[in-house]
Coordinates of N, CA and C in Angstrom, one line a residue:
M13 N 58.1 44.8 2.3 CA 60.0 44.9 2.9 C 60.1 45.9 2.5
S14 N 59.9 46.5 3.8 CA 61.0 48.0 4.9 C 62.5 48.0 3.9
L15 N 63.7 46.8 3.9 CA 65.2 46.8 3.3 C 64.4 48.3 2.1
S16 N 66.0 48.7 1.4 CA 65.8 49.1 0.9 C 67.3 47.9 -0.4
L17 N 66.1 47.3 -0.8 CA 67.4 46.0 -1.9 C 67.1 46.5 -3.5
P18 N 68.2 46.4 -4.0 CA 67.9 46.4 -5.8 C 66.9 45.4 -6.2
W19 N 66.1 45.3 -6.6 CA 65.1 44.6 -8.2 C 65.2 44.4 -8.9
L20 N 65.6 43.4 -8.8 CA 66.4 42.2 -10.6 C 66.0 43.0 -12.2
D21 N 66.0 43.1 -13.1 CA 65.4 43.0 -14.1 C 65.1 42.2 -14.5
D22 N 63.2 42.0 -14.9 CA 62.6 40.8 -16.1 C 63.6 39.7 -16.8
E23 N 64.4 41.1 -17.5 CA 65.0 40.4 -18.8 C 66.3 40.3 -18.4
S24 N 66.9 41.4 -17.9 CA 68.7 40.6 -17.9 C 68.9 40.1 -16.1
L25 N 69.9 39.2 -16.9 CA 70.7 38.0 -15.8 C 71.4 39.1 -15.4
D26 N 71.8 40.0 -14.9 CA 72.5 40.9 -14.3 C 72.4 40.7 -12.5
F27 N 73.1 40.4 -11.7 CA 73.1 40.5 -10.6 C 73.8 42.1 -9.9
P28 N 73.0 41.9 -8.5 CA 74.2 42.8 -7.7 C 75.7 42.3 -7.1
D29 N 77.1 42.6 -7.6 CA 78.1 42.5 -6.6 C 78.5 42.3 -5.3
P30 N 77.7 40.9 -5.4 CA 77.5 39.8 -3.9 C 78.2 41.1 -2.4
A31 N 80.1 41.4 -2.4 CA 80.4 42.4 -1.9 C 79.2 43.4 -1.0
T32 N 78.0 42.7 -2.0 CA 77.2 44.8 -1.6 C 76.2 44.6 -0.7
A33 N 75.8 42.6 -0.6 CA 74.8 42.2 0.1 C 74.8 43.0 1.5
L34 N 73.7 42.4 2.7 CA 73.5 42.9 3.4 C 74.2 41.8 5.2
T35 N 74.8 42.5 5.6 CA 74.9 41.7 7.3 C 74.1 41.7 7.5
T36 N 73.1 42.7 7.8 CA 71.6 41.7 9.1 C 70.1 41.7 7.4
P37 N 69.7 40.8 6.9 CA 69.9 39.5 7.7 C 71.0 39.3 6.6
N38 N 72.1 38.1 7.5 CA 72.9 38.4 6.2 C 72.6 37.6 5.2
G39 N 73.7 38.6 4.3 CA 73.6 38.1 2.8 C 72.7 38.1 1.9
L40 N 71.5 38.9 2.6 CA 70.6 39.7 2.3 C 71.4 40.4 0.5
L41 N 70.9 39.8 -0.9 CA 71.9 40.5 -1.8 C 69.9 41.6 -3.4
A42 N 69.6 40.8 -3.2 CA 68.1 41.1 -3.9 C 67.2 40.4 -3.9
V43 N 66.0 41.1 -4.7 CA 64.5 40.7 -5.0 C 64.3 41.0 -6.8
G44 N 63.3 40.4 -6.6 CA 62.4 39.7 -7.2 C 63.4 38.8 -9.3
G45 N 62.8 39.1 -10.4 CA 63.2 38.2 -11.3 C 62.8 36.9 -11.1
D46 N 62.7 35.7 -11.8 CA 61.7 35.0 -11.8 C 62.9 33.8 -11.5
L47 N 62.8 32.2 -12.3 CA 63.6 31.1 -11.7 C 63.9 30.5 -12.8
R48 N 63.8 30.9 -14.1 CA 64.4 29.9 -15.1 C 65.2 30.0 -15.4
P49 N 65.3 28.8 -15.6 CA 67.7 28.3 -16.1 C 68.3 28.9 -15.9
A50 N 68.1 29.7 -16.6 CA 69.2 30.3 -17.4 C 69.9 31.6 -15.9
R51 N 68.9 32.4 -15.5 CA 68.9 32.7 -14.0 C 69.4 32.2 -13.1
L52 N 68.4 30.7 -13.0 CA 69.0 30.3 -11.6 C 71.2 30.1 -11.9
L53 N 71.2 29.5 -13.5 CA 72.6 28.7 -13.4 C 73.7 30.8 -13.0
K54 N 72.8 31.6 -13.4 CA 74.2 32.4 -13.2 C 74.0 32.5 -12.1
A55 N 73.5 32.3 -11.3 CA 73.0 32.6 -10.0 C 74.5 32.0 -9.0
Y56 N 74.4 30.9 -9.0 CA 74.7 29.8 -8.8 C 77.0 29.5 -9.1
E57 N 76.4 29.9 -10.7 CA 77.8 30.5 -10.9 C 78.8 31.7 -10.7
L58 N 78.0 32.3 -10.0 CA 78.1 34.2 -9.1 C 78.7 33.6 -7.5
G59 N 78.1 32.7 -7.5 CA 77.5 32.4 -5.6 C 77.1 33.0 -5.0
I60 N 75.5 32.7 -5.8 CA 74.1 33.4 -4.9 C 73.2 32.1 -5.3
F61 N 72.3 32.2 -4.1 CA 71.5 31.4 -4.1 C 69.9 31.9 -4.5
P62 N 69.1 31.2 -4.1 CA 67.6 32.1 -3.9 C 67.1 31.2 -2.1
W63 N 66.1 32.1 -1.8 CA 65.8 31.3 -0.5 C 64.5 32.2 0.2
Y64 N 63.7 31.4 0.0 CA 62.6 32.5 0.3 C 60.5 32.0 0.4
N65 N 60.5 32.4 1.3 CA 59.3 31.8 1.4 C 58.3 32.4 0.9
E66 N 56.4 31.4 0.5 CA 56.1 31.5 -0.6 C 54.9 32.5 -0.6
E67 N 55.1 33.5 0.3 CA 54.2 34.5 -0.4 C 55.3 35.9 -0.2
Q68 N 56.3 35.8 -0.2 CA 57.4 36.6 -0.8 C 57.9 36.2 -2.5
P69 N 58.5 37.2 -3.0 CA 59.1 37.2 -4.3 C 61.3 37.0 -4.1
P70 N 61.0 36.5 -5.1 CA 61.8 35.6 -4.8 C 63.3 36.5 -4.5
L71 N 64.2 36.0 -3.2 CA 65.0 36.7 -2.4 C 66.6 36.0 -2.5
W72 N 67.1 36.4 -3.2 CA 68.7 35.6 -4.1 C 70.1 36.6 -2.4
W73 N 70.9 35.3 -2.3 CA 71.0 35.5 -1.0 C 73.3 35.2 -1.2
S74 N 73.8 36.0 -0.6 CA 75.9 35.3 -1.1 C 76.3 35.4 0.2
P75 N 76.2 34.4 1.9 CA 76.4 34.8 2.7 C 77.4 35.0 3.3
D76 N 77.9 35.9 4.8 CA 79.6 35.8 4.8 C 79.9 36.0 6.5
P77 N 80.4 34.3 6.3 CA 81.2 33.7 6.2 C 80.0 32.7 5.8
R78 N 80.4 31.4 5.0 CA 79.8 30.7 3.9 C 79.6 29.3 4.2
M79 N 78.9 27.8 4.8 CA 79.2 27.1 4.9 C 79.3 26.3 3.4
V80 N 80.4 25.5 4.2 CA 81.1 24.0 3.0 C 81.1 23.0 3.7
L81 N 81.3 22.1 2.4 CA 81.8 21.0 2.7 C 82.8 20.6 1.9
F82 N 84.4 20.3 2.3 CA 85.2 19.5 1.2 C 85.4 18.3 1.4
P83 N 84.5 17.6 0.2 CA 83.9 16.5 -0.2 C 85.1 15.8 1.1
Q84 N 86.4 15.9 1.1 CA 87.5 14.4 1.4 C 87.1 15.1 3.3
E85 N 85.9 15.8 3.7 CA 86.5 15.9 5.4 C 85.6 16.0 5.8
M86 N 84.3 15.5 5.1 CA 83.3 14.5 5.3 C 83.6 13.6 6.2
H87 N 82.7 13.8 7.7 CA 83.5 13.1 9.0 C 81.9 11.8 9.1
I88 N 82.2 11.0 8.8 CA 82.3 9.6 8.9 C 82.4 8.8 10.0
S89 N 81.6 9.3 10.9 CA 81.0 8.0 12.9 C 82.2 6.6 11.8
R90 N 81.9 5.2 13.1 CA 82.6 4.3 13.2 C 80.4 3.9 13.4
S91 N 80.5 3.5 13.3 CA 78.1 3.5 13.4 C 77.9 3.5 12.2
L92 N 78.0 5.3 11.1 CA 77.8 5.5 11.1 C 78.9 4.6 8.8
A93 N 80.1 4.8 8.8 CA 80.2 3.6 8.2 C 79.5 2.4 8.1
K94 N 80.2 1.5 9.4 CA 78.9 0.0 9.9 C 77.5 0.5 8.6
L95 N 76.7 0.8 9.9 CA 75.5 0.8 9.3 C 75.6 1.0 6.9
M96 N 76.2 1.7 7.5 CA 76.3 2.1 4.9 C 77.5 1.3 4.8
K97 N 77.7 -0.4 5.5 CA 78.3 -2.1 4.7 C 77.5 -2.3 4.9
S98 N 76.3 -2.4 5.9 CA 75.2 -3.3 6.2 C 74.7 -4.1 5.0
G99 N 73.9 -3.0 4.3 CA 73.3 -3.0 3.7 C 71.6 -2.6 3.9
Y100 N 71.8 -1.8 5.0 CA 70.4 -2.1 5.8 C 69.2 -0.6 4.6
F101 N 70.5 0.3 4.0 CA 69.7 1.0 2.8 C 70.9 0.9 1.7
T102 N 69.8 1.1 0.8 CA 69.8 1.4 -0.9 C 69.9 2.9 -0.9
V103 N 71.5 3.1 -1.9 CA 71.3 4.3 -2.2 C 72.0 4.5 -3.6
T104 N 70.1 5.0 -4.3 CA 70.3 5.6 -5.4 C 70.8 7.2 -6.7
S105 N 71.0 7.4 -7.7 CA 70.9 8.8 -7.8 C 70.3 9.1 -8.6
D106 N 69.4 10.4 -8.9 CA 68.2 10.4 -9.9 C 67.4 10.1 -10.1
R107 N 67.6 8.9 -8.7 CA 66.2 7.7 -9.4 C 64.5 8.8 -9.8
T108 N 64.3 9.4 -8.4 CA 63.2 10.3 -8.6 C 63.3 11.6 -7.6
F109 N 64.1 12.2 -8.9 CA 64.6 13.4 -8.3 C 63.2 14.8 -7.4
A110 N 62.0 14.1 -8.5 CA 60.9 14.8 -7.9 C 60.6 14.2 -6.4
R111 N 60.3 13.3 -6.2 CA 60.1 13.1 -4.6 C 61.4 13.6 -3.8
V112 N 62.4 13.3 -4.3 CA 63.1 14.1 -3.1 C 62.9 15.4 -3.8
L113 N 62.8 16.0 -3.7 CA 61.8 17.8 -3.7 C 60.6 17.5 -3.0
E114 N 59.7 16.9 -3.3 CA 59.2 16.7 -2.2 C 59.1 16.7 -1.1
G115 N 59.9 15.7 -0.7 CA 60.5 14.6 0.5 C 61.9 16.4 1.3
C116 N 62.2 16.9 1.0 CA 62.7 17.8 1.3 C 62.6 19.8 1.8
A117 N 60.8 19.5 0.6 CA 59.6 20.8 1.0 C 58.7 20.5 2.2
E118 N 59.1 19.1 2.4 CA 58.4 18.6 4.2 C 58.2 19.6 5.3
P119 N 57.8 20.3 6.0 CA 58.0 21.0 7.2 C 58.6 20.4 7.8
R120 N 59.6 20.9 8.5 CA 60.6 20.6 10.1 C 60.0 20.2 10.8
P121 N 60.2 19.9 11.9 CA 59.4 20.0 13.5 C 60.1 20.9 13.7
G122 N 58.2 21.2 14.0 CA 58.7 22.8 14.8 C 58.0 24.1 13.9
S123 N 57.9 23.5 12.2 CA 57.2 24.4 12.0 C 56.2 23.7 10.8
D124 N 54.9 25.0 10.1 CA 53.8 24.8 9.3 C 54.3 24.8 8.7
G125 N 55.4 25.4 8.1 CA 55.5 26.1 6.6 C 56.4 25.2 5.9
T126 N 57.1 26.1 4.8 CA 58.4 25.2 3.7 C 58.8 26.7 2.8
W127 N 60.2 26.3 2.9 CA 60.7 27.7 1.4 C 60.6 26.5 -0.2
L128 N 60.7 25.2 0.6 CA 60.2 24.9 -1.0 C 58.7 24.8 -2.1
S129 N 58.9 25.9 -1.8 CA 57.7 26.2 -2.9 C 57.1 25.2 -4.3
D130 N 56.0 25.5 -4.7 CA 56.2 24.9 -6.0 C 56.6 25.2 -6.8
E131 N 56.8 26.9 -7.1 CA 57.9 27.3 -7.7 C 58.7 27.0 -7.7
M132 N 59.7 26.8 -6.9 CA 60.8 26.6 -6.1 C 60.7 25.2 -7.1
Q133 N 60.2 23.9 -6.7 CA 59.7 22.8 -6.9 C 60.0 23.2 -8.2
A134 N 59.4 23.6 -9.1 CA 59.5 22.7 -10.7 C 60.3 23.7 -11.7
A135 N 61.4 24.9 -10.4 CA 62.3 25.8 -11.7 C 63.5 24.9 -11.5
Y136 N 63.7 23.9 -10.0 CA 65.0 23.0 -10.2 C 64.0 22.0 -10.7
L137 N 63.7 21.2 -10.9 CA 62.8 20.0 -11.7 C 63.4 20.3 -13.0
Q138 N 62.8 21.4 -13.4 CA 63.5 21.7 -15.3 C 65.1 22.4 -14.9
L139 N 66.0 22.6 -13.8 CA 66.8 21.8 -14.3 C 68.0 20.9 -14.4
H140 N 66.8 19.7 -13.2 CA 67.1 18.5 -13.2 C 67.2 18.1 -14.8
E141 N 65.8 18.7 -15.0 CA 65.4 18.1 -16.7 C 66.4 18.5 -18.0
L142 N 66.7 19.2 -17.5 CA 68.3 19.8 -18.5 C 69.9 19.4 -18.5
G143 N 70.0 18.3 -17.7 CA 71.1 18.1 -16.4 C 71.5 19.0 -15.4
H144 N 71.8 19.5 -14.6 CA 72.6 20.4 -13.7 C 71.7 19.7 -12.7
A145 N 70.4 19.5 -12.1 CA 70.4 18.9 -11.0 C 70.7 18.3 -10.6
H146 N 71.0 17.3 -9.5 CA 71.0 15.4 -8.8 C 70.6 15.9 -7.4
S147 N 69.7 14.7 -7.7 CA 69.8 14.4 -6.2 C 70.8 12.7 -5.7
V148 N 69.9 11.9 -4.8 CA 70.8 11.2 -4.4 C 69.4 10.9 -2.4
E149 N 69.9 9.6 -3.2 CA 68.3 8.9 -2.3 C 68.8 7.7 -2.0
V150 N 67.5 7.4 -0.5 CA 68.5 6.3 -0.1 C 67.1 5.6 0.9
W151 N 67.3 4.7 0.0 CA 66.1 3.5 0.5 C 66.1 2.6 1.5
R152 N 65.1 2.0 2.0 CA 64.4 1.8 3.2 C 63.3 0.2 2.5
D153 N 64.5 -0.8 2.3 CA 63.3 -1.5 1.2 C 62.5 -0.8 0.3
D154 N 61.3 -1.0 -0.4 CA 61.2 0.1 -1.5 C 60.9 1.6 -1.1
L155 N 60.5 1.9 0.5 CA 61.0 3.0 0.7 C 61.9 4.6 0.8
L156 N 61.2 5.7 0.1 CA 62.3 6.2 0.3 C 62.3 7.1 1.7
V157 N 63.7 6.9 1.8 CA 63.5 7.5 3.4 C 64.3 8.4 3.4
G158 N 65.6 9.4 2.1 CA 65.6 10.1 2.8 C 66.9 10.5 1.2
G159 N 67.0 11.9 1.5 CA 68.2 12.4 0.2 C 68.7 13.7 0.2
V160 N 69.3 14.1 -0.6 CA 69.4 15.4 -1.3 C 70.0 16.4 -2.8
Y161 N 69.5 17.5 -2.5 CA 70.0 17.3 -3.8 C 70.4 18.4 -4.2
G162 N 70.6 18.9 -5.7 CA 71.3 20.6 -5.6 C 72.3 20.9 -7.3
I163 N 73.2 21.3 -7.5 CA 73.6 22.2 -8.7 C 74.5 21.7 -8.5
A164 N 75.5 21.1 -10.0 CA 76.7 20.7 -10.4 C 76.8 21.0 -11.3
L165 N 78.0 22.4 -11.3 CA 78.8 22.6 -11.7 C 80.6 23.3 -12.0
E166 N 81.0 22.7 -12.8 CA 82.7 22.5 -13.0 C 83.1 22.8 -11.4
G167 N 82.5 21.1 -10.9 CA 83.4 20.7 -10.1 C 82.6 21.2 -8.5
I168 N 81.8 21.7 -8.9 CA 81.0 22.7 -8.0 C 79.5 21.6 -7.5
F169 N 79.5 21.6 -6.3 CA 78.2 21.3 -6.1 C 77.3 21.6 -4.9
Y170 N 76.4 22.7 -5.7 CA 75.4 23.6 -4.9 C 74.5 22.8 -3.8
G171 N 74.6 22.1 -2.8 CA 73.7 21.0 -2.1 C 72.6 22.6 -1.7
E172 N 71.0 21.7 -2.1 CA 70.1 23.1 -2.0 C 70.0 22.1 -0.1
S173 N 69.1 21.0 -0.5 CA 68.3 20.9 0.2 C 68.6 19.1 1.1
M174 N 68.5 18.7 2.1 CA 68.2 17.4 3.0 C 67.6 17.0 3.8
F175 N 66.7 15.3 3.3 CA 66.0 15.4 4.2 C 66.0 13.6 4.9
S176 N 65.2 13.2 5.5 CA 65.5 12.1 6.6 C 64.1 11.8 7.2
R177 N 63.6 10.3 6.8 CA 62.3 10.3 6.9 C 63.1 8.9 8.5
V178 N 64.2 8.7 8.6 CA 64.5 8.1 9.5 C 66.2 8.0 9.9
S179 N 66.0 8.3 11.1 CA 66.8 7.9 11.6 C 68.8 8.0 11.2
N180 N 69.5 9.1 10.4 CA 70.4 8.1 9.7 C 70.3 9.0 8.1
A181 N 69.3 8.7 7.4 CA 69.3 8.6 6.6 C 70.2 9.8 5.7
S182 N 70.2 11.4 6.3 CA 70.4 12.4 5.2 C 72.0 12.3 5.7
K183 N 72.2 11.8 6.5 CA 73.6 11.5 6.5 C 74.4 10.1 5.9
V184 N 74.0 9.3 5.6 CA 73.8 7.6 3.9 C 74.1 9.3 3.3
A185 N 73.2 9.8 2.8 CA 72.8 10.5 1.8 C 74.5 11.4 1.5
M186 N 74.0 12.2 2.1 CA 75.9 13.2 2.2 C 76.8 12.3 2.0
A187 N 77.1 11.0 3.1 CA 78.1 10.6 2.9 C 78.9 9.7 1.8
T188 N 77.3 9.4 1.2 CA 78.3 9.1 -0.2 C 78.5 9.6 -1.6
L189 N 77.2 11.0 -1.3 CA 77.9 12.0 -2.1 C 79.0 12.7 -1.7
A190 N 79.2 12.8 -1.0 CA 80.5 13.7 -0.4 C 81.2 13.1 -1.3
G191 N 81.2 11.0 -0.3 CA 83.1 10.6 -1.1 C 82.8 10.5 -2.6
K192 N 81.5 10.0 -3.4 CA 81.5 10.0 -4.9 C 82.3 11.4 -5.4
L193 N 81.7 12.5 -5.1 CA 82.5 13.7 -5.6 C 83.8 14.0 -5.2
A194 N 85.0 13.5 -3.9 CA 85.8 12.8 -3.9 C 86.5 12.4 -5.0
V195 N 86.0 10.9 -5.4 CA 87.2 10.7 -6.0 C 87.0 11.5 -8.0
A196 N 85.7 11.8 -7.9 CA 85.6 12.8 -9.2 C 86.0 14.0 -9.2
N197 N 87.3 14.5 -8.1 CA 87.8 16.1 -8.1 C 87.1 16.9 -7.5
F198 N 85.7 17.0 -7.8 CA 85.1 18.1 -7.3 C 85.4 19.1 -6.1
R199 N 85.8 20.2 -5.8 CA 86.5 20.9 -5.5 C 85.7 20.8 -3.5
I200 N 84.4 21.4 -4.0 CA 83.4 21.6 -2.2 C 81.6 21.3 -2.9
I201 N 81.6 21.1 -1.7 CA 79.7 20.8 -1.4 C 79.6 22.8 -0.9
D202 N 79.0 23.5 -1.6 CA 78.9 24.2 -0.9 C 76.8 23.9 -0.1
C203 N 77.9 24.0 1.0 CA 76.0 24.5 2.4 C 75.6 25.2 2.5
Q204 N 75.5 27.0 1.7 CA 76.0 27.5 2.3 C 75.2 28.4 3.7
V205 N 74.3 27.8 4.5 CA 74.3 28.6 5.6 C 74.6 27.3 7.3
A206 N 74.9 27.7 7.9 CA 75.6 26.9 9.1 C 74.2 26.2 9.9
S207 N 74.9 24.9 10.1 CA 73.4 24.5 10.6 C 74.7 22.3 11.9
P208 N 74.0 23.2 13.2 CA 74.8 22.2 14.0 C 75.0 20.6 12.8
H209 N 74.1 20.2 12.7 CA 74.0 18.7 12.1 C 75.3 18.8 10.5
L210 N 74.8 19.9 10.2 CA 76.1 20.3 9.0 C 77.8 20.0 9.5
S211 N 77.9 21.0 10.6 CA 78.7 20.3 11.3 C 79.2 19.7 12.0
S212 N 78.4 18.3 12.3 CA 78.6 17.1 12.7 C 79.2 16.3 11.4
L213 N 78.6 17.0 9.6 CA 79.1 16.2 9.2 C 80.5 16.2 8.9
G214 N 81.7 17.3 9.4 CA 82.7 18.3 9.0 C 82.8 18.9 8.2
A215 N 81.4 20.0 7.6 CA 80.9 21.1 7.5 C 82.3 22.2 7.7
R216 N 82.0 23.4 7.6 CA 83.1 24.6 8.4 C 82.6 25.9 7.6
L217 N 82.7 26.7 8.2 CA 82.7 27.7 7.7 C 83.9 29.0 6.8
I218 N 83.5 29.0 6.3 CA 84.8 29.9 5.3 C 84.8 31.3 5.0
S219 N 85.1 32.1 4.7 CA 84.3 33.3 3.8 C 84.4 33.1 2.9
R220 N 83.2 34.2 2.6 CA 83.0 35.1 1.0 C 84.2 34.7 0.4
A221 N 85.1 35.4 0.6 CA 85.8 35.7 -0.2 C 86.4 34.8 -1.3
D222 N 87.0 33.5 0.2 CA 87.7 32.2 0.0 C 86.3 31.4 -1.0
F223 N 85.4 31.4 0.0 CA 84.6 30.9 -1.3 C 84.5 31.1 -2.5
F224 N 84.7 32.4 -2.9 CA 84.6 32.9 -4.7 C 85.9 32.0 -5.6
R225 N 86.7 31.7 -4.5 CA 87.6 30.9 -5.3 C 87.9 30.1 -5.3
Y226 N 86.8 29.2 -5.1 CA 86.5 27.7 -5.1 C 85.3 27.4 -6.6
L227 N 85.5 29.2 -6.5 CA 83.7 29.2 -7.9 C 84.4 29.0 -9.9
P228 N 83.7 28.8 -10.6 CA 84.7 28.3 -12.2 C 84.4 29.9 -12.7
S229 N 86.4 29.8 -13.1 CA 86.6 31.0 -13.8 C 85.6 31.2 -14.8
A230 N 85.2 30.6 -15.0 CA 84.5 30.6 -16.9 C 83.4 29.7 -16.5
T231 N 81.9 29.5 -17.2 CA 81.3 28.2 -17.0 C 80.4 28.4 -17.9
D232 N 80.7 27.4 -19.5 CA 78.9 27.1 -20.1 C 77.7 26.7 -19.3
I233 N 77.3 28.3 -19.3 CA 76.4 26.9 -18.0 C 75.2 26.2 -18.9
S234 N 75.0 26.3 -20.6 CA 74.3 25.3 -21.2 C 74.6 23.9 -21.0
R235 N 76.2 24.0 -21.0 CA 76.8 22.0 -20.3 C 76.4 21.7 -19.2
P236 N 76.1 21.0 -18.8 CA 76.2 20.4 -17.7 C 77.2 19.3 -16.9
A237 N 77.9 19.9 -16.3 CA 78.8 18.6 -15.4 C 78.6 17.2 -15.8
R238 N 79.8 16.6 -15.8 CA 79.7 15.5 -15.6 C 79.2 15.0 -14.1
W239 N 78.2 14.5 -13.5 CA 77.6 13.5 -12.5 C 78.2 12.1 -12.7
P240 N 79.0 12.1 -11.4 CA 79.4 11.0 -10.9 C 79.1 10.1 -10.5
I241 N 78.0 10.0 -10.1 CA 77.5 9.2 -9.5 C 75.9 8.8 -10.4
Q242 N 76.7 7.0 -10.2 CA 75.6 6.5 -11.2 C 73.9 5.7 -10.0

């Protein structure tokens, strides 16, 4: 990599100040380190997340602006609301976290690769086993057709990825997630970077400084947040 970036120490969990992140590419902050649970949780607590390709070392990001979804602002169209009430899909949570990871790792149309490598999947599976990472699954009969996963820390859900194998499955997953989080007084769903799909669901861009105002002021990262979806 030709960019001059801080390399993370393998032992320390310290990260650079997110304000020092690059503007091009937007939010790239540091490189290196590992994906052990303590480092990942510390990163999320600071508003930082990993995102990199299989052939790269870990890359750490804190973009400005940041795409977020306030749970109460989730846009549910009449057709989506009707679909959710119809019983066409069944929605569960944490029933099959590993399979949601696999679904999110499937190459997108027009792409042969995935950012969600085996290393990344193993890291998030560890966080799930520790009670920090959660999934919402959407089923059609006995087939897993969509889902979303992320990290829950003190009123913040850090959304990582979603997938859909049939029309509207990921929208149903997000709508269910947002509704439950709103009732449980979660403040924000972090969507990381902008996309038309997220915008259609009601997500919007806010500044990094505004985003940081929603982060926990002090987090005991060893204690999982209460998960409101059963």
